[in-house]
Short mmCIF file of C-alpha atoms and ligand atoms in Angstrom, two decimals:
data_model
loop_
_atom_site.label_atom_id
_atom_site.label_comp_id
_atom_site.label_asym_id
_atom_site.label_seq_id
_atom_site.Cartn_x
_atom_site.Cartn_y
_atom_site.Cartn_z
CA UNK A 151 4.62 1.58 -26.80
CA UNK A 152 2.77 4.39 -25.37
CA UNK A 153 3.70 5.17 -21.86
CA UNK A 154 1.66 8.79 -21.55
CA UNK A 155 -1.08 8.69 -18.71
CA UNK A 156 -4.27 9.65 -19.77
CA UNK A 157 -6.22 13.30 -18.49
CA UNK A 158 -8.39 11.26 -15.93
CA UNK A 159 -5.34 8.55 -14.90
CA UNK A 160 -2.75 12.25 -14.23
CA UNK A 161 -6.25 13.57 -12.63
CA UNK A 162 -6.45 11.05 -10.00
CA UNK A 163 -2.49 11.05 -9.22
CA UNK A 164 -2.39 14.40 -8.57
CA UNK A 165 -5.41 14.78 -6.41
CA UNK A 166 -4.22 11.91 -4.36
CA UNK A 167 -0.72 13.26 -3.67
CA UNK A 168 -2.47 16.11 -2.76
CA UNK A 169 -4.93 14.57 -0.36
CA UNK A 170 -2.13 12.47 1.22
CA UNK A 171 0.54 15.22 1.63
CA UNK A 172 -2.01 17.25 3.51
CA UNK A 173 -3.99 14.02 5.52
CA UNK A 174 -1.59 11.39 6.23
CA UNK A 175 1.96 12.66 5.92
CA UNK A 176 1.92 15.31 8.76
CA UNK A 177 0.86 12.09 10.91
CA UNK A 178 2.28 9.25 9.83
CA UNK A 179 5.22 9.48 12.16
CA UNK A 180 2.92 9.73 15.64
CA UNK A 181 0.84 7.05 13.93
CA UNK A 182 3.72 4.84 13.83
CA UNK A 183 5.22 5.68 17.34
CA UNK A 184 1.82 4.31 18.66
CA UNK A 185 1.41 1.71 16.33
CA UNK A 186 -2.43 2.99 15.30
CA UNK A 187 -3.69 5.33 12.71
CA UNK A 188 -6.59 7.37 13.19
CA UNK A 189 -9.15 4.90 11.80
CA UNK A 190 -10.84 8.80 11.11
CA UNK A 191 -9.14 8.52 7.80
CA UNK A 192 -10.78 5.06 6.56
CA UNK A 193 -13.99 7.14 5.52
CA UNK A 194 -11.89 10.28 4.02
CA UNK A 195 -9.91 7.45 1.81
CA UNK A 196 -13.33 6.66 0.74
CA UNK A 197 -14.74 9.84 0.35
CA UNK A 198 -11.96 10.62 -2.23
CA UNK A 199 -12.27 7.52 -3.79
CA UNK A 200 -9.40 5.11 -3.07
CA UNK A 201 -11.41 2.34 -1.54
CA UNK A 202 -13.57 1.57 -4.44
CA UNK A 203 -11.01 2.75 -7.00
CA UNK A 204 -11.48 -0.39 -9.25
CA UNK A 205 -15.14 -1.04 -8.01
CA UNK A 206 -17.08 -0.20 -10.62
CA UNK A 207 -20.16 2.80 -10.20
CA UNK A 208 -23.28 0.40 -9.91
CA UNK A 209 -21.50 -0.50 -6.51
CA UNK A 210 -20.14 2.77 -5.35
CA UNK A 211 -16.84 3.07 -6.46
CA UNK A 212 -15.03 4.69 -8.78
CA UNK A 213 -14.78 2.25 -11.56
CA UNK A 214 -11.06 3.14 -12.67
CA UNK A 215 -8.37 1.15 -15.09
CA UNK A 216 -5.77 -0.80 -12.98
CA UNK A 217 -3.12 1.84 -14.32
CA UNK A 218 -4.89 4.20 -11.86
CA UNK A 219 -5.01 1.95 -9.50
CA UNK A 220 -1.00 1.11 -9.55
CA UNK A 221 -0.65 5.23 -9.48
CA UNK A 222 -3.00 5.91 -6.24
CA UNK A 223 -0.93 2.72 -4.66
CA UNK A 224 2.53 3.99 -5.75
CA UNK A 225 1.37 7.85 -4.06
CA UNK A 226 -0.28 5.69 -0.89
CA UNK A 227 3.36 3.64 -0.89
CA UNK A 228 5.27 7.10 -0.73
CA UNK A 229 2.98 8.38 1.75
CA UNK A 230 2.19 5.43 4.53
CA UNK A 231 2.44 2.06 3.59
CA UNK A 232 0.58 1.56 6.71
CA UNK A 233 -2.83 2.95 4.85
CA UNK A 234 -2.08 1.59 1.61
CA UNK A 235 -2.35 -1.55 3.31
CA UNK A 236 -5.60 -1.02 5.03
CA UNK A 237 -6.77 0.42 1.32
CA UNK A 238 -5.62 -2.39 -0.57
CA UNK A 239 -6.66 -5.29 1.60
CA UNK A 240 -9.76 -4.27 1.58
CA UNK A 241 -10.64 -2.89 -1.64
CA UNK A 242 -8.35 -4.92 -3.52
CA UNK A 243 -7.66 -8.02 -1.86
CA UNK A 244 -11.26 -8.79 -0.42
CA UNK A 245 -13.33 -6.08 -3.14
CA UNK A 246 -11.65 -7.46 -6.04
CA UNK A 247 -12.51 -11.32 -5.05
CA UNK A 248 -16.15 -9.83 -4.51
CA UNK A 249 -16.51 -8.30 -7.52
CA UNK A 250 -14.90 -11.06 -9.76
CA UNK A 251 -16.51 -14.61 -7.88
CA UNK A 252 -19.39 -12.85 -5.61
CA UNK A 253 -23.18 -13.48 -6.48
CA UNK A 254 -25.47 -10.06 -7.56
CA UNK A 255 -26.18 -10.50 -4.00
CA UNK A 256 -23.17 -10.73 -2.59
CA UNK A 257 -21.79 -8.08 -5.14
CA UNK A 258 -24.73 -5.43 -3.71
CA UNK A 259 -24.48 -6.81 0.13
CA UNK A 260 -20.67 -6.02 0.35
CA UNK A 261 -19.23 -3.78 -2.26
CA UNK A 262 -20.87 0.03 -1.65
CA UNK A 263 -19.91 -0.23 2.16
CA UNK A 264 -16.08 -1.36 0.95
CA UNK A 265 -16.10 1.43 -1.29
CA UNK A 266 -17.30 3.99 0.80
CA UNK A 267 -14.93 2.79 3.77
CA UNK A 268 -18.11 2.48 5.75
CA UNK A 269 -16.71 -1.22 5.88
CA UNK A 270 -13.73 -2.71 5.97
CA UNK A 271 -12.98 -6.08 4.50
CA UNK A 272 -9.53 -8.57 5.64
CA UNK A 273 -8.32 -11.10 3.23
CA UNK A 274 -8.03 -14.57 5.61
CA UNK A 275 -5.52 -16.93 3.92
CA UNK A 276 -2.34 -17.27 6.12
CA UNK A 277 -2.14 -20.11 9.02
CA UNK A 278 0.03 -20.39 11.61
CA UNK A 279 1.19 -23.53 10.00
CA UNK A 280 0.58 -22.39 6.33
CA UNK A 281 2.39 -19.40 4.82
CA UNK A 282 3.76 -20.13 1.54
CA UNK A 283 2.30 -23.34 1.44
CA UNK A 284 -1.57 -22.18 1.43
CA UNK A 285 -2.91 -25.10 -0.43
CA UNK A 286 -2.51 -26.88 2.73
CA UNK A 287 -4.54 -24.83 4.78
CA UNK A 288 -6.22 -26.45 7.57
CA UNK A 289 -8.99 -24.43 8.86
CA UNK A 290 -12.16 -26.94 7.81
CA UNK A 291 -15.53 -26.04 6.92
CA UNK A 292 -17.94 -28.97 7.48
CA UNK A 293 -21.73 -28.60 6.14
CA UNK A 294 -24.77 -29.00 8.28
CA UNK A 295 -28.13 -28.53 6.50
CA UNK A 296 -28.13 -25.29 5.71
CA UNK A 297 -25.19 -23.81 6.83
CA UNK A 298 -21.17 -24.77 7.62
CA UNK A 299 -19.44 -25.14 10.67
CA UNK A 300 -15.93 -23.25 10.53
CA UNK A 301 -13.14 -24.36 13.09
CA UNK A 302 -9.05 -23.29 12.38
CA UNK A 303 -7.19 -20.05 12.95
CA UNK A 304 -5.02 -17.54 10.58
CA UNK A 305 -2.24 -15.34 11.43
CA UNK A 306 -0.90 -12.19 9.99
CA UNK A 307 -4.10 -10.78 8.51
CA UNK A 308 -4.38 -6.90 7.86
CA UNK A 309 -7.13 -5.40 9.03
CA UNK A 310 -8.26 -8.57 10.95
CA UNK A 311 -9.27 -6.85 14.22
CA UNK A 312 -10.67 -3.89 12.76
CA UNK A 313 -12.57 -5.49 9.89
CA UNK A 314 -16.27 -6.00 9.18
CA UNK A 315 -16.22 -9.33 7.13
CA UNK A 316 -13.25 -11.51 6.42
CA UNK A 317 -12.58 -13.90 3.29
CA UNK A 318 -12.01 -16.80 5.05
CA UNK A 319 -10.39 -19.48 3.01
CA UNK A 320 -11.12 -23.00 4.22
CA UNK A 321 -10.80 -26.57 3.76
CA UNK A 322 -14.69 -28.37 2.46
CA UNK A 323 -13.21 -31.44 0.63
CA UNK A 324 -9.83 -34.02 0.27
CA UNK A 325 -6.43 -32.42 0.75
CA UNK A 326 -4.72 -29.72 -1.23
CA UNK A 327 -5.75 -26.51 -2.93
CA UNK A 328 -8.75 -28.13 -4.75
CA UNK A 329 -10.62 -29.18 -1.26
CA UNK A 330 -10.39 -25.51 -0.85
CA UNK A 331 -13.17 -22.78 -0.45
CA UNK A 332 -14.06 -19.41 0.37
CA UNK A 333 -16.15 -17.83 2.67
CA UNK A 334 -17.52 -14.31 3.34
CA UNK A 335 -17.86 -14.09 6.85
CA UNK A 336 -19.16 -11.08 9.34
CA UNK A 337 -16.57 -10.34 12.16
CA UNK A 338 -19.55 -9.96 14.39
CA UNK A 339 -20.75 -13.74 13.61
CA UNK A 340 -20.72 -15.76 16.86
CA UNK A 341 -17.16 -18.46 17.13
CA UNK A 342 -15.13 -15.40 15.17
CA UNK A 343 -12.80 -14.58 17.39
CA UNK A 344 -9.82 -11.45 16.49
CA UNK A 345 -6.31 -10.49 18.37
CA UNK A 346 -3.96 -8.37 17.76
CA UNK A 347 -0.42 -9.30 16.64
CA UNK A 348 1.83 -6.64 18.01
CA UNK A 349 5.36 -5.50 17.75
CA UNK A 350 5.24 -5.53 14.42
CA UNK A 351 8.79 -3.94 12.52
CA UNK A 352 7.24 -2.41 10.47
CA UNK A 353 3.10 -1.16 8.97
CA UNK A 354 3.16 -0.33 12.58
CA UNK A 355 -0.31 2.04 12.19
CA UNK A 356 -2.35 -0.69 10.37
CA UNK A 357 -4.40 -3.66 12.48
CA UNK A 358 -2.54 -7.21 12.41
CA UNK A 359 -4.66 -9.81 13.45
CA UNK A 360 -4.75 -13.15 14.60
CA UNK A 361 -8.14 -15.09 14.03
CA UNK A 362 -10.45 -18.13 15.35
CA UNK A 363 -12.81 -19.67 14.35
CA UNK A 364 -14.52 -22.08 16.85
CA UNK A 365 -17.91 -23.57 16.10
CA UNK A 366 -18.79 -20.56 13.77
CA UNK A 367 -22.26 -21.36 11.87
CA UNK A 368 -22.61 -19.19 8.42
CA UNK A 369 -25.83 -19.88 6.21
CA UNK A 370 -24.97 -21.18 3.06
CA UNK A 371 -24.95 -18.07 0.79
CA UNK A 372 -21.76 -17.12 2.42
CA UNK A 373 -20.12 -19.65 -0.01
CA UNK A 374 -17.83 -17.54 -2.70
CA UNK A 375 -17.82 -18.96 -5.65
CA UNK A 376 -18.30 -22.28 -6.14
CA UNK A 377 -17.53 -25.23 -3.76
CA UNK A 378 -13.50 -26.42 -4.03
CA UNK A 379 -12.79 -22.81 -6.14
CA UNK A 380 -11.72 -20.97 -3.19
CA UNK A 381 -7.56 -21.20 -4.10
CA UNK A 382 -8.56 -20.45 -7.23
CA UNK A 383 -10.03 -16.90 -5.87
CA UNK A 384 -6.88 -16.65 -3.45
CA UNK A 385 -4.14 -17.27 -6.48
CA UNK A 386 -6.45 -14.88 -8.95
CA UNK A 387 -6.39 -11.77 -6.29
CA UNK A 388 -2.83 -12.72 -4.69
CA UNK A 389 -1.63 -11.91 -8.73
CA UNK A 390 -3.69 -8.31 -8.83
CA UNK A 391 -2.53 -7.79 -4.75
CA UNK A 392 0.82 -8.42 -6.45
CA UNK A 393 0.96 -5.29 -8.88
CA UNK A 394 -0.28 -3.38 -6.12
CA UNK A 395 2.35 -4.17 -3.48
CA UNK A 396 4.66 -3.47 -6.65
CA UNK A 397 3.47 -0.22 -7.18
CA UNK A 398 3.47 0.80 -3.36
CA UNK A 399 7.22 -0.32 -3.48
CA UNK A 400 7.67 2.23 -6.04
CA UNK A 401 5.99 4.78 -3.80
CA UNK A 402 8.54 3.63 -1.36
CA UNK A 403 11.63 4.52 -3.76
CA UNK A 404 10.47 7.61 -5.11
CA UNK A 405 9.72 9.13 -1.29
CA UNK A 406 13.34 7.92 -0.45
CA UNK A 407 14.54 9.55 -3.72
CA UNK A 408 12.90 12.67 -2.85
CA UNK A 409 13.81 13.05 0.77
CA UNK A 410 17.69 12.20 -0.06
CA UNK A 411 17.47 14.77 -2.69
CA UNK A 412 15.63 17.74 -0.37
CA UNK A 413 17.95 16.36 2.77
CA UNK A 414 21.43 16.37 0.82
CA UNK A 415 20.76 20.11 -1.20
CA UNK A 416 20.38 21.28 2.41
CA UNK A 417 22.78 19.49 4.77
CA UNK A 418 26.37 20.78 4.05
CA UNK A 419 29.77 19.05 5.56
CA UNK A 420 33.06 20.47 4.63
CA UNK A 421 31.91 23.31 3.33
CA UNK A 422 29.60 21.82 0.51
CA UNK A 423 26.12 20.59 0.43
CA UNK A 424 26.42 16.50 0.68
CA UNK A 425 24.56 16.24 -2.71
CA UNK A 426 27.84 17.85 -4.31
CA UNK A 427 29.87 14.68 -3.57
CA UNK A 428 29.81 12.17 -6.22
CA UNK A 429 29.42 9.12 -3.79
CA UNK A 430 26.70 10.56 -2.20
CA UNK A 431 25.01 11.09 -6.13
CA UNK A 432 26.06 7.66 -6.99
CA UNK A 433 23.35 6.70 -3.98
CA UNK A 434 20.93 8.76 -5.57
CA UNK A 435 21.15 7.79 -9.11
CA UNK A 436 21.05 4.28 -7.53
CA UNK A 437 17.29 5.14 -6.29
CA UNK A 438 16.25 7.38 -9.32
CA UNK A 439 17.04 4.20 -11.77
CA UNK A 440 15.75 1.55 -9.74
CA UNK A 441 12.06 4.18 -9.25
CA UNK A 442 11.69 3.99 -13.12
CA UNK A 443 12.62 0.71 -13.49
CA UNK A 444 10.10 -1.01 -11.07
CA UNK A 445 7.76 1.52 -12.21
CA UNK A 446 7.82 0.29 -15.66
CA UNK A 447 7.65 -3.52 -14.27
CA UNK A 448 4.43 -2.35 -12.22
CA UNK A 449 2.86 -0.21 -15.28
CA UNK A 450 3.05 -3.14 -17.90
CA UNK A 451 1.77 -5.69 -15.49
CA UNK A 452 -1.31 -3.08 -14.70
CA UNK A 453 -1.97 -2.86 -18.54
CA UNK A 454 -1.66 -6.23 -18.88
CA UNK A 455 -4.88 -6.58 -16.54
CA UNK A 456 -6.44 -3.74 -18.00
CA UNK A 457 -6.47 -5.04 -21.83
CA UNK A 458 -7.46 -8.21 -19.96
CA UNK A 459 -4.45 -10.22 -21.06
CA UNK A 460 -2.26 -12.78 -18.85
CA UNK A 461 -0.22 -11.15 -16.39
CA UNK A 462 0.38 -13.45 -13.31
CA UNK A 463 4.01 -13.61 -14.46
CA UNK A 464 4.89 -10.07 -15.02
CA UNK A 465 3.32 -9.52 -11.65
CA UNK A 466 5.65 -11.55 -9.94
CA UNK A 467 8.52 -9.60 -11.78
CA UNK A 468 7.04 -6.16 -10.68
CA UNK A 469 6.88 -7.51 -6.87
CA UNK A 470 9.86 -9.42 -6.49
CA UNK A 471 12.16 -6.21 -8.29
CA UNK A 472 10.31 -3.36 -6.83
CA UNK A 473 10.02 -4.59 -3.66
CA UNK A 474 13.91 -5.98 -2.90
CA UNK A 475 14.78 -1.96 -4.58
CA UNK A 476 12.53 -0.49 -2.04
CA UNK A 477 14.43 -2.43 0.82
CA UNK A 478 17.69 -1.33 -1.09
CA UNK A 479 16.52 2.32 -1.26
CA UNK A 480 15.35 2.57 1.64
CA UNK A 481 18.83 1.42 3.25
CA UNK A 482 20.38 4.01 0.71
CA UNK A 483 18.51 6.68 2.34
CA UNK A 484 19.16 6.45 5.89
CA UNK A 485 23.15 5.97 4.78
CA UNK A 486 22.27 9.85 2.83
CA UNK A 487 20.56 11.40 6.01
CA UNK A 488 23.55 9.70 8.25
CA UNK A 489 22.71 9.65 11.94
CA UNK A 490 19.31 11.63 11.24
CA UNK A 491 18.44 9.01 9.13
CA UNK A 492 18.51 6.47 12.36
CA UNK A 493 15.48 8.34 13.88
CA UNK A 494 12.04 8.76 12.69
CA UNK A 495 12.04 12.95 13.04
CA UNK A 496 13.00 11.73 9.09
CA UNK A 497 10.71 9.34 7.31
CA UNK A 498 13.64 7.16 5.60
CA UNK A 499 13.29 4.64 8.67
CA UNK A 500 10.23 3.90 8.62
CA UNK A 501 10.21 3.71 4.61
CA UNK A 502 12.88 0.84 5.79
CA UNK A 503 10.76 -0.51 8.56
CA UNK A 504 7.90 -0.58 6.02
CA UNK A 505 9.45 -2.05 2.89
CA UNK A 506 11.30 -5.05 4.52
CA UNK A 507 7.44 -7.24 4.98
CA UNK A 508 7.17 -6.51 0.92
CA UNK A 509 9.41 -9.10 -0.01
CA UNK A 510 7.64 -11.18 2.50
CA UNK A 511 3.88 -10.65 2.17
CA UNK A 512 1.51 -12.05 -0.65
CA UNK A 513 4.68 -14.24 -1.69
CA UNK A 514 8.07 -14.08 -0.58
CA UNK A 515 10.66 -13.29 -2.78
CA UNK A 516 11.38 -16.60 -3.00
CA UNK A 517 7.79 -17.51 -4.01
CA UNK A 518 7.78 -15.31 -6.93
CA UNK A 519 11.36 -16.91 -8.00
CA UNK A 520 9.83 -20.35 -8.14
CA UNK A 521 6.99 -18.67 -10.50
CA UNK A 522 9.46 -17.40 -12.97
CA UNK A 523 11.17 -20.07 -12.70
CA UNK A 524 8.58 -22.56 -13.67
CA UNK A 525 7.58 -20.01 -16.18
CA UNK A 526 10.90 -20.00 -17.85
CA UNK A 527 11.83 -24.13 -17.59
CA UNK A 528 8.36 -25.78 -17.44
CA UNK A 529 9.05 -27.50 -14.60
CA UNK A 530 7.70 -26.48 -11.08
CA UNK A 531 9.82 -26.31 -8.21
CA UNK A 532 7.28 -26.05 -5.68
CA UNK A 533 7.51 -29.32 -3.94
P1 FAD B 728 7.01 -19.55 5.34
O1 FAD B 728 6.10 -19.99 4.26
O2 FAD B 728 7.19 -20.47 6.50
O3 FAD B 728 8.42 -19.22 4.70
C1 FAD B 728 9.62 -19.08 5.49
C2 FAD B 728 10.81 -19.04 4.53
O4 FAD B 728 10.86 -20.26 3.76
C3 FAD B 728 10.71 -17.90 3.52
O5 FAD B 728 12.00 -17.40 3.26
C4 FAD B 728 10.19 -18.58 2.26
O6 FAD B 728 10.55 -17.91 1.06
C5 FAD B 728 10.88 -19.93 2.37
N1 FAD B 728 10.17 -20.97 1.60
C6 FAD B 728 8.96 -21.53 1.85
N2 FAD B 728 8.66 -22.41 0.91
C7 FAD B 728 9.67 -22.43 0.02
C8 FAD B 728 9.96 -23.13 -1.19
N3 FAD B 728 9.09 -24.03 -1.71
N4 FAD B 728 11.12 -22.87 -1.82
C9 FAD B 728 12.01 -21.95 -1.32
N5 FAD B 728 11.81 -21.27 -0.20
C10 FAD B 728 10.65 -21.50 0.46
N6 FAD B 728 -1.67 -13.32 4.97
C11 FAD B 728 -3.00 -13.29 4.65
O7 FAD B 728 -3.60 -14.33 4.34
N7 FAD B 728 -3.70 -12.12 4.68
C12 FAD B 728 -3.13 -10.94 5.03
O8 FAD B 728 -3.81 -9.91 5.04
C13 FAD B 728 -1.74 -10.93 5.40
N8 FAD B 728 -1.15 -9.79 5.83
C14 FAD B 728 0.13 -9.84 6.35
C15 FAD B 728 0.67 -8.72 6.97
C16 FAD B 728 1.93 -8.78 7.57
C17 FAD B 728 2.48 -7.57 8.27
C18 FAD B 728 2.68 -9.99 7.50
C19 FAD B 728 4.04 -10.08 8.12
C20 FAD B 728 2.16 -11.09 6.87
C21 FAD B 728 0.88 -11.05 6.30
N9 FAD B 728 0.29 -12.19 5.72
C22 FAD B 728 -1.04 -12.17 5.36
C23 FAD B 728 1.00 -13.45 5.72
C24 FAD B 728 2.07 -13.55 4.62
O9 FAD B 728 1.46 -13.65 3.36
C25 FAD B 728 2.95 -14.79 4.96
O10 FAD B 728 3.73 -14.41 6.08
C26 FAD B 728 3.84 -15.18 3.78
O11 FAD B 728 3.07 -15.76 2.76
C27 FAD B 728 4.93 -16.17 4.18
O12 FAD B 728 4.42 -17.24 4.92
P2 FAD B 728 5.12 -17.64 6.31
O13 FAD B 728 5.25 -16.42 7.12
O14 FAD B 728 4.36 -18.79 6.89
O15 FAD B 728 6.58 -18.11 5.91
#
């Protein structure tokens, strides 16, 4: 097994740390206290490539392996999970559906402006009465001549007030996930209606939005895919999304690793640095082992994609263990920093804040149990 990162894949990690360290870390905390980031930074992201790093060149992006794309989401992770969300809803979430289901025209209507972070996309699956259960979704989609009529609502979707055009998943035929389709929607098309969802624990800086849809008319082109595919296109970009929220869980662990390391060398009590005593190590080998460990979950699942193999399974392994470590680190960290580790002049709380949605978002923890599971037995425990 060869684990060694090629010139371009080290390349890319190390510009992006550097990038990140300079643009988003001095900020993140302010960003957080008033729960917005400067939305100045969408266009640097894409200037330096992270919003069309898996888009290939004929559409403006970058055209990387998913191995790079795991690394630039593991340094966005350790940096603001707050951006990496923005990044990888859009790019990756509502890009990667483009790319893979989207028409030539939808491909060259859509994907340079995603890439370029001239526009941002949101990723419309959730209902209020829908989470886990999404093949049950009730927003409809009824067909008149040449266009459909869209009338339902979704909750929790990144981006959704600040976003350009929305996947919206909706219901065209009979009940469950094969009456379901997709839709690529402007945010400025009449009946769309967005509002905030605030007071948010945590991925305070990034846009949660609440959406309508009441009467809204889109021609027919704005079909994705084919008719009754659209949980198909969900379940296919919900297993990518999956690596990535892995490897921004990893991010998560290795920036708690590293502040408890820098934070304990320096603080002192009874004489000796805190880093001397060998409970306070134990808490950092904890972190340092469970960093490599969900690193290596994320990294196989990535090649997995990239030598186009099966990987839905593996990427439930990588988010379900990286991201219940990064809650676990995270609450590791703020017991290393003490009291400091209570307020945010210290990132470790927010890296706690942050981490808890992971094992909520794009399939609880729970969720990705029942996957293994029915991997393992053959029999589904869904229902
Ligand atoms: P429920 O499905 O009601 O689950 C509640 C509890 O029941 C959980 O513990 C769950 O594990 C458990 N449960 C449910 N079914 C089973 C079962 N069969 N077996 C065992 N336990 C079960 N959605 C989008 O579409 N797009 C987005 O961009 C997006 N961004 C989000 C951002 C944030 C900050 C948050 C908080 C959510 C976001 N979501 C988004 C929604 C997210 O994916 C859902 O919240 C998640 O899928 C869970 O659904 P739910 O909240 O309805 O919980």
């Amino acid at each position: 097994m060869d684990l060694t990162l090629t010139e371009d894949q080290r390349g890319f990690r190390a510009l992006a740390r550097e990038f990140l360290d300079r643009e988003v870390v001095p900020h993140r905390a302010e960003w957080d206290r008033v729960e917005s980031v400067d939305t100045a930074i969408i266009p640097k992201l894409g200037d330096i490539g992270f919003m069309g790093l898996t888009i290939p060149e004929e559409y403006g992006g970058i055209g990387g392996d998913y191995v790079t794309y795991v690394l630039a989401m593991e340094e966005l992770g350790r940096a603001d999970s707050a951006i990496r969300g923005i990044v990888s809803v859009s790019t990756g979430l509502f890009g990667k559906s483009v790319l893979q289901f989207g028409s030539e025209e939808q491909k060259q209507r859509w994907l340079p402006g995603i890439a370029s972070g001239r526009l941002l996309g949101c990723f419309g699956l959730t209902e209020p009465d829908n989470g886990s259960d999404a093949g049950n979704l009730r927003t409809r989609a009824v067909r008149d001549g040449d266009e459909w009529v869209i009338d339902g609502s979704k909750i929790f979707i990144t981006n959704g007030t600040w976003a350009d055009v929305a996947l919206v998943f909706a219901r065209t035929g009979g009940p469950g996930p094969k009456g379901v389709s997709a839709f690529l929607v402007p945010t400025d098309t009449p009946g769309f209606e967005a509002t905030e969802v605030k007071g948010k624990l945590g991925l305070r800086g990034q846009a949660t939005g609440a959406l309508s849809f009441s009467g809204m008319r889109v021609p027919s082109d704005a079909l994705l895919g084919e008719e009754g595919q659209g949980f198909r296109i969900a379940m296919t970009s919900l297993d990518k999304g999956r690596v990535g929220i892995a490897a921004s869980c990893v991010g998560i662990i290795q920036g708690c690793l590293e502040a408890s390391v820098e934070y304990s060398t320096a603080r002192e009590q009874f004489g000796r640095p805190i880093a001397s005593y060998q409970l306070v190590q134990d808490m950092i080998a904890e972190m340092s082992v469970d960093a490599d460990a969900a690193r290596l979950l994320t990294w196989r699942a990535a090649d997995l994609i990239d030598r186009g193999e099966r990987f839905s399974v593996e990427a439930s392994k990588a988010k379900l263990y990286a991201s219940e470590q990064a809650v676990k680190a995270a609450n590791l960290a703020i017991q290393v920093f003490g009291g400091y580790g209570y307020v945010d002049e210290y990132p470790v709380a927010k890296y706690m804040r942050d981490a808890r949605v992971m094992t909520l978002y794009e399939g609880t923890s729970q969720i990705q149990k029942l996957i293994i599971g029915r991997s393992e037995t053959g029999i589904s425990a869904f229902s």
